[in-house]
Amino acid sequence: MAARTGGQGGKQPTINDVAALAGVSKKTVSRVINRSEFISEKTRLAVQKAIETLGFVPNPQARALAFRRNFLIALLHDNPNAQTVLNFQQGVLDAIKDSDLALLVRPVDRGSDKMLEDVRTFLEKQRPIGAMLLPPISENDELARLCEDLGVRYVRVGSALLDDAKHCVSSNDREVVGEAVRRLIALGHRRIGFVRGPVGFRSAAEREKGFREALAEAGLTLADDHYAPGNYRYTAGIEAGEKLLSLAEPPTAIFCSNDEMAAGVMSVAHGKGIAVPGELSLIGFDDSPTATHIWPTLSTVRWPIREMGVRAARTLVADFLGSGARIPEGESPVLASTFVERQSVAAPDGKG
């Protein structure tokens, strides 16, 4: 490693010292620090070597003034599942850990008629470089337009494609739910129940479509009394379990639109003395810690939400994360989910 020589007279080195040592202008040094694409590799290396030699530390306040932005990226959400938010947040932090960026998390109320006004005030006050929008607010086109009007970069995260590739990261919920349900059908299940996610969530709609399509392929339909509403919370799973498992002919298998609700259904089954998976097979969605913390362990769809956080950050601010972070041209913004079969699924006890 090169020796650190410091600035003139032993003072803290300045950007002028770096420019002099590298033989370039102060403006060129600033462009290298701010990762401009309009700098040759030779010049970049010369400036970086001078920075290392002098031990120069860029002033974040000065950089913020130059960009007219703070070195913040915002995560906006109104999601009832705290684990989803935490997992996505961890992915973002993985992506930005070696950068100058910081993450600012902001919950919003999608039911408020002042949501857009509140988000505008927040973005104007905090001046983030960009914003990541989690479902369901990511599905709000007006919110995306607001970010664009304010000159704030944005990425919309969802269970289906919501925008073009530079503004979107998504998963394939509909497809993978169909795969999970086809597994139940292959095992011999014919009475299959469904617990839906919240009304107004695209993820809930996509998962229901995948469920119904898989049944239709097998010549089956979802009986009205085998359907239960939900909201992605454990208590909704309890309510759904009480409804579905109290029927004269209850389902032999139930697909729940997330793991929290599946855990609620499983709790009801245990309370009623219904064996899982002997008398009831269960599948959830997310592959959250809940899936392996309950017994029997839950078969589920692994939603790559942490990887989606990494991808969203790279899509949003690749120019702040180094050359290796840039998304290759033409790469799909869809990250595939996978079905994970564990102990909660088996062939039906009897005919099904």
Short mmCIF file of C-alpha atoms in Angstrom, two decimals:
data_model
loop_
_atom_site.label_atom_id
_atom_site.label_comp_id
_atom_site.label_asym_id
_atom_site.label_seq_id
_atom_site.Cartn_x
_atom_site.Cartn_y
_atom_site.Cartn_z
CA MET A 1 0.00 0.00 0.00
CA ALA A 2 1.32 3.46 -0.85
CA ALA A 3 2.53 5.64 2.03
CA ARG A 4 0.19 8.41 3.08
CA THR A 5 2.00 11.72 2.74
CA GLY A 6 -0.79 14.11 3.79
CA GLY A 7 -1.37 17.58 2.38
CA GLN A 8 0.90 20.58 2.29
CA GLY A 9 2.50 21.44 5.64
CA GLY A 10 1.16 18.21 7.20
CA LYS A 11 -2.43 19.47 7.00
CA GLN A 12 -5.40 17.34 6.07
CA PRO A 13 -5.08 16.73 2.30
CA THR A 14 -7.55 18.57 0.08
CA ILE A 15 -9.01 17.95 -3.32
CA ASN A 16 -6.47 20.49 -4.68
CA ASP A 17 -3.61 18.33 -3.33
CA VAL A 18 -5.07 15.28 -5.08
CA ALA A 19 -5.41 17.20 -8.34
CA ALA A 20 -1.81 18.41 -8.15
CA LEU A 21 -0.40 14.95 -7.43
CA ALA A 22 -2.46 13.30 -10.16
CA GLY A 23 -1.71 16.07 -12.67
CA VAL A 24 -5.36 16.78 -13.41
CA SER A 25 -7.87 19.50 -12.66
CA LYS A 26 -9.91 19.75 -9.47
CA LYS A 27 -13.03 19.19 -11.59
CA THR A 28 -11.60 15.91 -12.89
CA VAL A 29 -10.92 14.72 -9.34
CA SER A 30 -14.50 15.57 -8.44
CA ARG A 31 -15.77 13.55 -11.40
CA VAL A 32 -13.73 10.52 -10.35
CA ILE A 33 -14.99 10.78 -6.76
CA ASN A 34 -18.57 11.02 -8.01
CA ARG A 35 -18.07 8.04 -10.34
CA SER A 36 -18.73 9.90 -13.56
CA GLU A 37 -18.86 7.71 -16.65
CA PHE A 38 -17.02 10.37 -18.69
CA ILE A 39 -13.53 9.70 -17.30
CA SER A 40 -10.92 7.48 -18.93
CA GLU A 41 -9.69 4.45 -17.00
CA LYS A 42 -6.12 5.85 -17.06
CA THR A 43 -7.22 9.13 -15.47
CA ARG A 44 -9.42 7.33 -12.96
CA LEU A 45 -6.54 5.12 -11.81
CA ALA A 46 -4.19 8.12 -11.50
CA VAL A 47 -6.65 10.01 -9.33
CA GLN A 48 -7.44 6.96 -7.18
CA LYS A 49 -3.71 6.39 -6.64
CA ALA A 50 -3.26 10.02 -5.56
CA ILE A 51 -6.22 9.73 -3.17
CA GLU A 52 -4.70 6.61 -1.60
CA THR A 53 -1.23 8.11 -1.39
CA LEU A 54 -2.46 11.25 0.34
CA GLY A 55 -5.07 9.55 2.47
CA PHE A 56 -7.66 11.98 1.15
CA VAL A 57 -11.23 11.51 2.45
CA PRO A 58 -13.93 13.16 0.29
CA ASN A 59 -16.25 15.50 2.14
CA PRO A 60 -19.77 14.00 2.01
CA GLN A 61 -21.40 17.39 2.54
CA ALA A 62 -19.50 18.84 -0.41
CA ARG A 63 -20.50 15.88 -2.55
CA ALA A 64 -24.11 16.31 -1.53
CA LEU A 65 -23.98 19.97 -2.55
CA ALA A 66 -22.42 19.05 -5.89
CA PHE A 67 -25.21 16.54 -6.58
CA ARG A 68 -27.88 18.73 -5.00
CA ARG A 69 -28.91 15.50 -3.31
CA ASN A 70 -28.11 13.75 -0.06
CA PHE A 71 -26.36 10.41 -0.35
CA LEU A 72 -29.53 8.65 0.64
CA ILE A 73 -31.78 6.13 -1.04
CA ALA A 74 -35.30 5.82 0.31
CA LEU A 75 -37.39 2.71 0.85
CA LEU A 76 -41.11 3.52 0.84
CA HIS A 77 -43.56 0.88 1.98
CA ASP A 78 -47.00 0.15 3.36
CA ASN A 79 -46.72 -3.59 3.87
CA PRO A 80 -48.41 -5.55 6.68
CA ASN A 81 -45.66 -8.17 6.70
CA ALA A 82 -42.71 -6.78 8.66
CA GLN A 83 -40.48 -9.69 7.67
CA THR A 84 -40.87 -8.82 3.99
CA VAL A 85 -39.72 -5.26 4.65
CA LEU A 86 -36.78 -6.43 6.78
CA ASN A 87 -35.62 -9.00 4.22
CA PHE A 88 -35.81 -6.51 1.37
CA GLN A 89 -34.01 -3.92 3.48
CA GLN A 90 -31.19 -6.38 4.19
CA GLY A 91 -30.75 -6.96 0.47
CA VAL A 92 -30.44 -3.22 -0.14
CA LEU A 93 -27.88 -2.92 2.66
CA ASP A 94 -25.90 -5.81 1.15
CA ALA A 95 -25.73 -3.92 -2.13
CA ILE A 96 -24.66 -0.52 -0.73
CA LYS A 97 -22.38 -1.65 2.12
CA ASP A 98 -19.14 -0.54 0.42
CA SER A 99 -20.54 2.72 -0.93
CA ASP A 100 -21.16 6.19 0.49
CA LEU A 101 -24.89 5.62 0.39
CA ALA A 102 -27.25 5.25 3.34
CA LEU A 103 -30.74 3.79 3.45
CA LEU A 104 -33.72 5.75 4.71
CA VAL A 105 -36.88 3.69 5.44
CA ARG A 106 -40.22 5.47 5.33
CA PRO A 107 -43.61 3.83 6.01
CA VAL A 108 -46.56 5.48 4.29
CA ASP A 109 -50.32 5.08 4.49
CA ARG A 110 -51.70 4.02 1.12
CA GLY A 111 -55.24 4.48 2.43
CA SER A 112 -54.72 8.17 3.13
CA ASP A 113 -55.98 10.73 0.61
CA LYS A 114 -52.83 12.70 1.49
CA MET A 115 -50.37 9.92 0.66
CA LEU A 116 -48.98 11.57 -2.47
CA GLU A 117 -48.74 14.93 -0.72
CA ASP A 118 -46.93 13.33 2.23
CA VAL A 119 -44.49 11.50 -0.06
CA ARG A 120 -43.82 14.71 -2.02
CA THR A 121 -43.00 16.57 1.19
CA PHE A 122 -40.72 13.75 2.34
CA LEU A 123 -38.82 13.57 -0.95
CA GLU A 124 -38.43 17.33 -1.22
CA LYS A 125 -37.16 17.57 2.34
CA GLN A 126 -34.79 14.59 2.35
CA ARG A 127 -33.63 14.93 -1.28
CA PRO A 128 -32.70 11.25 -1.78
CA ILE A 129 -30.94 10.14 -4.93
CA GLY A 130 -33.64 7.56 -5.52
CA ALA A 131 -36.59 5.71 -4.05
CA MET A 132 -37.53 2.03 -3.96
CA LEU A 133 -41.26 1.33 -3.79
CA LEU A 134 -42.45 -1.90 -2.19
CA PRO A 135 -45.85 -3.43 -2.94
CA PRO A 136 -48.62 -2.49 -2.76
CA ILE A 137 -47.67 1.20 -3.17
CA SER A 138 -45.33 0.21 -6.01
CA GLU A 139 -48.48 -0.51 -8.01
CA ASN A 140 -49.54 3.16 -7.79
CA ASP A 141 -48.72 4.81 -11.14
CA GLU A 142 -49.25 8.29 -9.68
CA LEU A 143 -46.52 7.67 -7.12
CA ALA A 144 -44.09 6.65 -9.87
CA ARG A 145 -44.97 9.82 -11.82
CA LEU A 146 -44.42 11.91 -8.69
CA CYS A 147 -40.88 10.56 -8.35
CA GLU A 148 -40.24 11.30 -12.00
CA ASP A 149 -41.59 14.85 -11.70
CA LEU A 150 -39.28 15.51 -8.74
CA GLY A 151 -36.25 14.12 -10.56
CA VAL A 152 -35.95 11.27 -8.07
CA ARG A 153 -34.91 7.93 -9.53
CA TYR A 154 -37.29 5.13 -8.67
CA VAL A 155 -37.65 1.35 -8.80
CA ARG A 156 -40.98 -0.44 -8.40
CA VAL A 157 -40.90 -3.87 -6.76
CA GLY A 158 -43.72 -6.33 -7.36
CA SER A 159 -45.05 -9.77 -8.10
CA ALA A 160 -45.51 -8.91 -11.78
CA LEU A 161 -43.91 -6.48 -14.23
CA LEU A 162 -45.06 -2.98 -13.28
CA ASP A 163 -42.78 -0.85 -15.45
CA ASP A 164 -39.86 -1.01 -17.87
CA ALA A 165 -36.68 -2.80 -16.82
CA LYS A 166 -34.88 0.31 -15.53
CA HIS A 167 -37.76 1.03 -13.14
CA CYS A 168 -38.80 -2.47 -12.06
CA VAL A 169 -37.79 -5.60 -10.17
CA SER A 170 -40.33 -8.41 -10.01
CA SER A 171 -40.92 -12.07 -9.22
CA ASN A 172 -42.93 -14.80 -10.99
CA ASP A 173 -45.61 -15.47 -8.36
CA ARG A 174 -48.30 -16.67 -10.73
CA GLU A 175 -46.05 -19.25 -12.37
CA VAL A 176 -44.52 -20.71 -9.21
CA VAL A 177 -47.84 -20.94 -7.33
CA GLY A 178 -49.14 -23.00 -10.24
CA GLU A 179 -46.14 -25.31 -9.82
CA ALA A 180 -46.85 -25.76 -6.10
CA VAL A 181 -50.54 -26.53 -6.68
CA ARG A 182 -49.71 -28.99 -9.46
CA ARG A 183 -47.57 -30.83 -6.90
CA LEU A 184 -50.61 -31.21 -4.63
CA ILE A 185 -52.69 -32.46 -7.54
CA ALA A 186 -49.97 -34.96 -8.53
CA LEU A 187 -50.07 -36.35 -4.98
CA GLY A 188 -53.78 -37.03 -5.39
CA HIS A 189 -55.43 -34.02 -3.74
CA ARG A 190 -58.74 -32.94 -5.25
CA ARG A 191 -60.32 -30.90 -2.44
CA ILE A 192 -57.84 -28.01 -2.26
CA GLY A 193 -58.55 -24.86 -0.27
CA PHE A 194 -57.16 -21.39 -0.83
CA VAL A 195 -56.40 -18.51 1.56
CA ARG A 196 -56.06 -15.24 -0.34
CA GLY A 197 -53.87 -12.22 0.37
CA PRO A 198 -55.17 -8.68 0.89
CA VAL A 199 -57.57 -7.05 -1.54
CA GLY A 200 -55.71 -4.41 -3.55
CA PHE A 201 -52.36 -6.26 -3.53
CA ARG A 202 -51.12 -7.35 -6.97
CA SER A 203 -49.23 -10.18 -5.26
CA ALA A 204 -52.50 -11.58 -3.88
CA ALA A 205 -54.13 -11.40 -7.30
CA GLU A 206 -51.17 -13.04 -9.08
CA ARG A 207 -51.02 -15.90 -6.57
CA GLU A 208 -54.76 -16.51 -6.89
CA LYS A 209 -54.48 -16.58 -10.69
CA GLY A 210 -51.70 -19.16 -10.50
CA PHE A 211 -53.76 -21.26 -8.09
CA ARG A 212 -56.91 -21.22 -10.22
CA GLU A 213 -55.03 -21.87 -13.45
CA ALA A 214 -53.39 -24.98 -12.00
CA LEU A 215 -56.78 -26.30 -10.88
CA ALA A 216 -58.30 -25.59 -14.28
CA GLU A 217 -55.50 -27.48 -16.03
CA ALA A 218 -56.49 -30.56 -14.00
CA GLY A 219 -60.20 -30.09 -14.64
CA LEU A 220 -60.81 -28.88 -11.07
CA THR A 221 -62.46 -25.76 -9.68
CA LEU A 222 -62.17 -23.92 -6.40
CA ALA A 223 -65.35 -24.58 -4.41
CA ASP A 224 -66.85 -21.44 -2.88
CA ASP A 225 -66.65 -22.86 0.63
CA HIS A 226 -62.97 -23.78 0.12
CA TYR A 227 -62.02 -20.13 -0.34
CA ALA A 228 -61.06 -17.82 2.55
CA PRO A 229 -60.05 -14.14 2.51
CA GLY A 230 -56.84 -13.03 4.22
CA ASN A 231 -54.49 -10.13 4.83
CA TYR A 232 -51.04 -11.77 5.18
CA ARG A 233 -51.31 -11.80 8.98
CA TYR A 234 -51.26 -14.79 11.36
CA THR A 235 -54.69 -13.91 12.74
CA ALA A 236 -56.17 -14.13 9.24
CA GLY A 237 -54.77 -17.66 9.02
CA ILE A 238 -56.53 -18.53 12.28
CA GLU A 239 -59.83 -17.24 10.90
CA ALA A 240 -59.34 -19.06 7.60
CA GLY A 241 -58.43 -22.27 9.37
CA GLU A 242 -61.55 -22.13 11.53
CA LYS A 243 -63.69 -21.61 8.44
CA LEU A 244 -62.12 -24.24 6.17
CA LEU A 245 -61.44 -26.96 8.74
CA SER A 246 -64.93 -26.82 10.26
CA LEU A 247 -66.59 -27.90 7.01
CA ALA A 248 -68.37 -31.25 6.82
CA GLU A 249 -65.93 -32.11 4.03
CA PRO A 250 -62.86 -29.96 4.67
CA PRO A 251 -60.05 -29.61 2.12
CA THR A 252 -57.33 -32.25 2.18
CA ALA A 253 -54.84 -29.54 1.18
CA ILE A 254 -54.73 -25.76 1.56
CA PHE A 255 -52.56 -23.23 -0.24
CA CYS A 256 -52.02 -20.06 1.80
CA SER A 257 -50.81 -16.88 0.11
CA ASN A 258 -48.07 -16.40 2.70
CA ASP A 259 -46.33 -18.29 5.50
CA GLU A 260 -47.85 -16.28 8.35
CA MET A 261 -51.37 -17.30 7.36
CA ALA A 262 -50.24 -20.90 6.77
CA ALA A 263 -48.91 -20.96 10.34
CA GLY A 264 -52.32 -19.78 11.56
CA VAL A 265 -54.10 -22.55 9.64
CA MET A 266 -51.65 -25.12 11.01
CA SER A 267 -52.33 -23.94 14.56
CA VAL A 268 -56.08 -24.48 14.05
CA ALA A 269 -55.41 -27.94 12.59
CA HIS A 270 -53.38 -28.90 15.65
CA GLY A 271 -56.13 -27.60 17.92
CA LYS A 272 -58.73 -29.70 16.12
CA GLY A 273 -56.57 -32.83 16.18
CA ILE A 274 -56.14 -32.80 12.38
CA ALA A 275 -52.80 -34.37 11.47
CA VAL A 276 -50.46 -32.41 9.19
CA PRO A 277 -49.64 -33.78 6.65
CA GLY A 278 -51.56 -37.05 7.27
CA GLU A 279 -55.01 -35.46 7.02
CA LEU A 280 -54.12 -31.99 5.76
CA SER A 281 -51.31 -30.80 3.49
CA LEU A 282 -50.28 -27.14 3.75
CA ILE A 283 -48.26 -24.84 1.50
CA GLY A 284 -47.32 -21.23 2.20
CA PHE A 285 -45.48 -18.49 0.35
CA ASP A 286 -42.32 -16.49 1.24
CA ASP A 287 -40.03 -19.10 2.85
CA SER A 288 -39.79 -16.82 5.86
CA PRO A 289 -38.19 -18.02 9.14
CA THR A 290 -41.70 -19.03 10.22
CA ALA A 291 -41.63 -21.87 7.67
CA THR A 292 -38.89 -23.74 9.53
CA HIS A 293 -39.81 -22.62 13.06
CA ILE A 294 -43.13 -24.47 13.12
CA TRP A 295 -43.82 -28.20 13.17
CA PRO A 296 -44.07 -29.89 10.85
CA THR A 297 -41.85 -27.66 8.75
CA LEU A 298 -43.81 -25.82 6.10
CA SER A 299 -43.64 -26.48 2.38
CA THR A 300 -43.60 -23.06 0.76
CA VAL A 301 -42.57 -20.91 -2.15
CA ARG A 302 -39.23 -19.23 -1.63
CA TRP A 303 -39.73 -15.59 -2.60
CA PRO A 304 -36.29 -14.09 -3.36
CA ILE A 305 -37.10 -10.86 -1.55
CA ARG A 306 -33.56 -10.27 -0.22
CA GLU A 307 -32.13 -10.79 -3.72
CA MET A 308 -34.81 -8.42 -5.01
CA GLY A 309 -33.48 -5.82 -2.58
CA VAL A 310 -29.97 -6.24 -3.98
CA ARG A 311 -31.27 -6.02 -7.53
CA ALA A 312 -33.42 -2.96 -6.78
CA ALA A 313 -30.43 -1.10 -5.34
CA ARG A 314 -28.25 -2.04 -8.30
CA THR A 315 -30.97 -0.97 -10.70
CA LEU A 316 -31.43 2.33 -8.89
CA VAL A 317 -27.87 3.47 -8.14
CA ALA A 318 -25.40 1.26 -10.01
CA ASP A 319 -23.30 4.35 -10.78
CA PHE A 320 -22.63 4.75 -7.04
CA LEU A 321 -21.75 1.10 -6.46
CA GLY A 322 -18.81 0.49 -8.78
CA SER A 323 -18.48 -0.97 -12.26
CA GLY A 324 -19.46 -4.53 -11.25
CA ALA A 325 -22.90 -3.43 -10.05
CA ARG A 326 -24.30 -2.35 -13.40
CA ILE A 327 -27.15 -4.54 -14.72
CA PRO A 328 -26.23 -6.03 -18.14
CA GLU A 329 -28.23 -4.58 -21.01
CA GLY A 330 -31.29 -6.68 -21.76
CA GLU A 331 -31.19 -8.71 -18.53
CA SER A 332 -34.66 -9.62 -17.29
CA PRO A 333 -35.91 -7.74 -14.21
CA VAL A 334 -37.75 -10.91 -13.10
CA LEU A 335 -36.18 -12.97 -10.29
CA ALA A 336 -37.51 -16.50 -10.11
CA SER A 337 -39.19 -17.90 -7.01
CA THR A 338 -38.89 -21.62 -6.25
CA PHE A 339 -41.11 -24.22 -4.59
CA VAL A 340 -39.53 -25.75 -1.47
CA GLU A 341 -41.16 -29.00 -0.35
CA ARG A 342 -40.84 -29.85 3.35
CA GLN A 343 -42.79 -31.96 5.87
CA SER A 344 -46.24 -30.36 5.56
CA VAL A 345 -47.12 -32.01 2.24
CA ALA A 346 -48.05 -35.63 1.57
CA ALA A 347 -50.53 -37.72 -0.38
CA PRO A 348 -54.11 -37.41 0.97
CA ASP A 349 -55.25 -39.89 3.64
CA GLY A 350 -57.87 -41.80 1.71
CA LYS A 351 -59.32 -40.72 -1.61
CA GLY A 352 -58.92 -36.93 -1.23
#
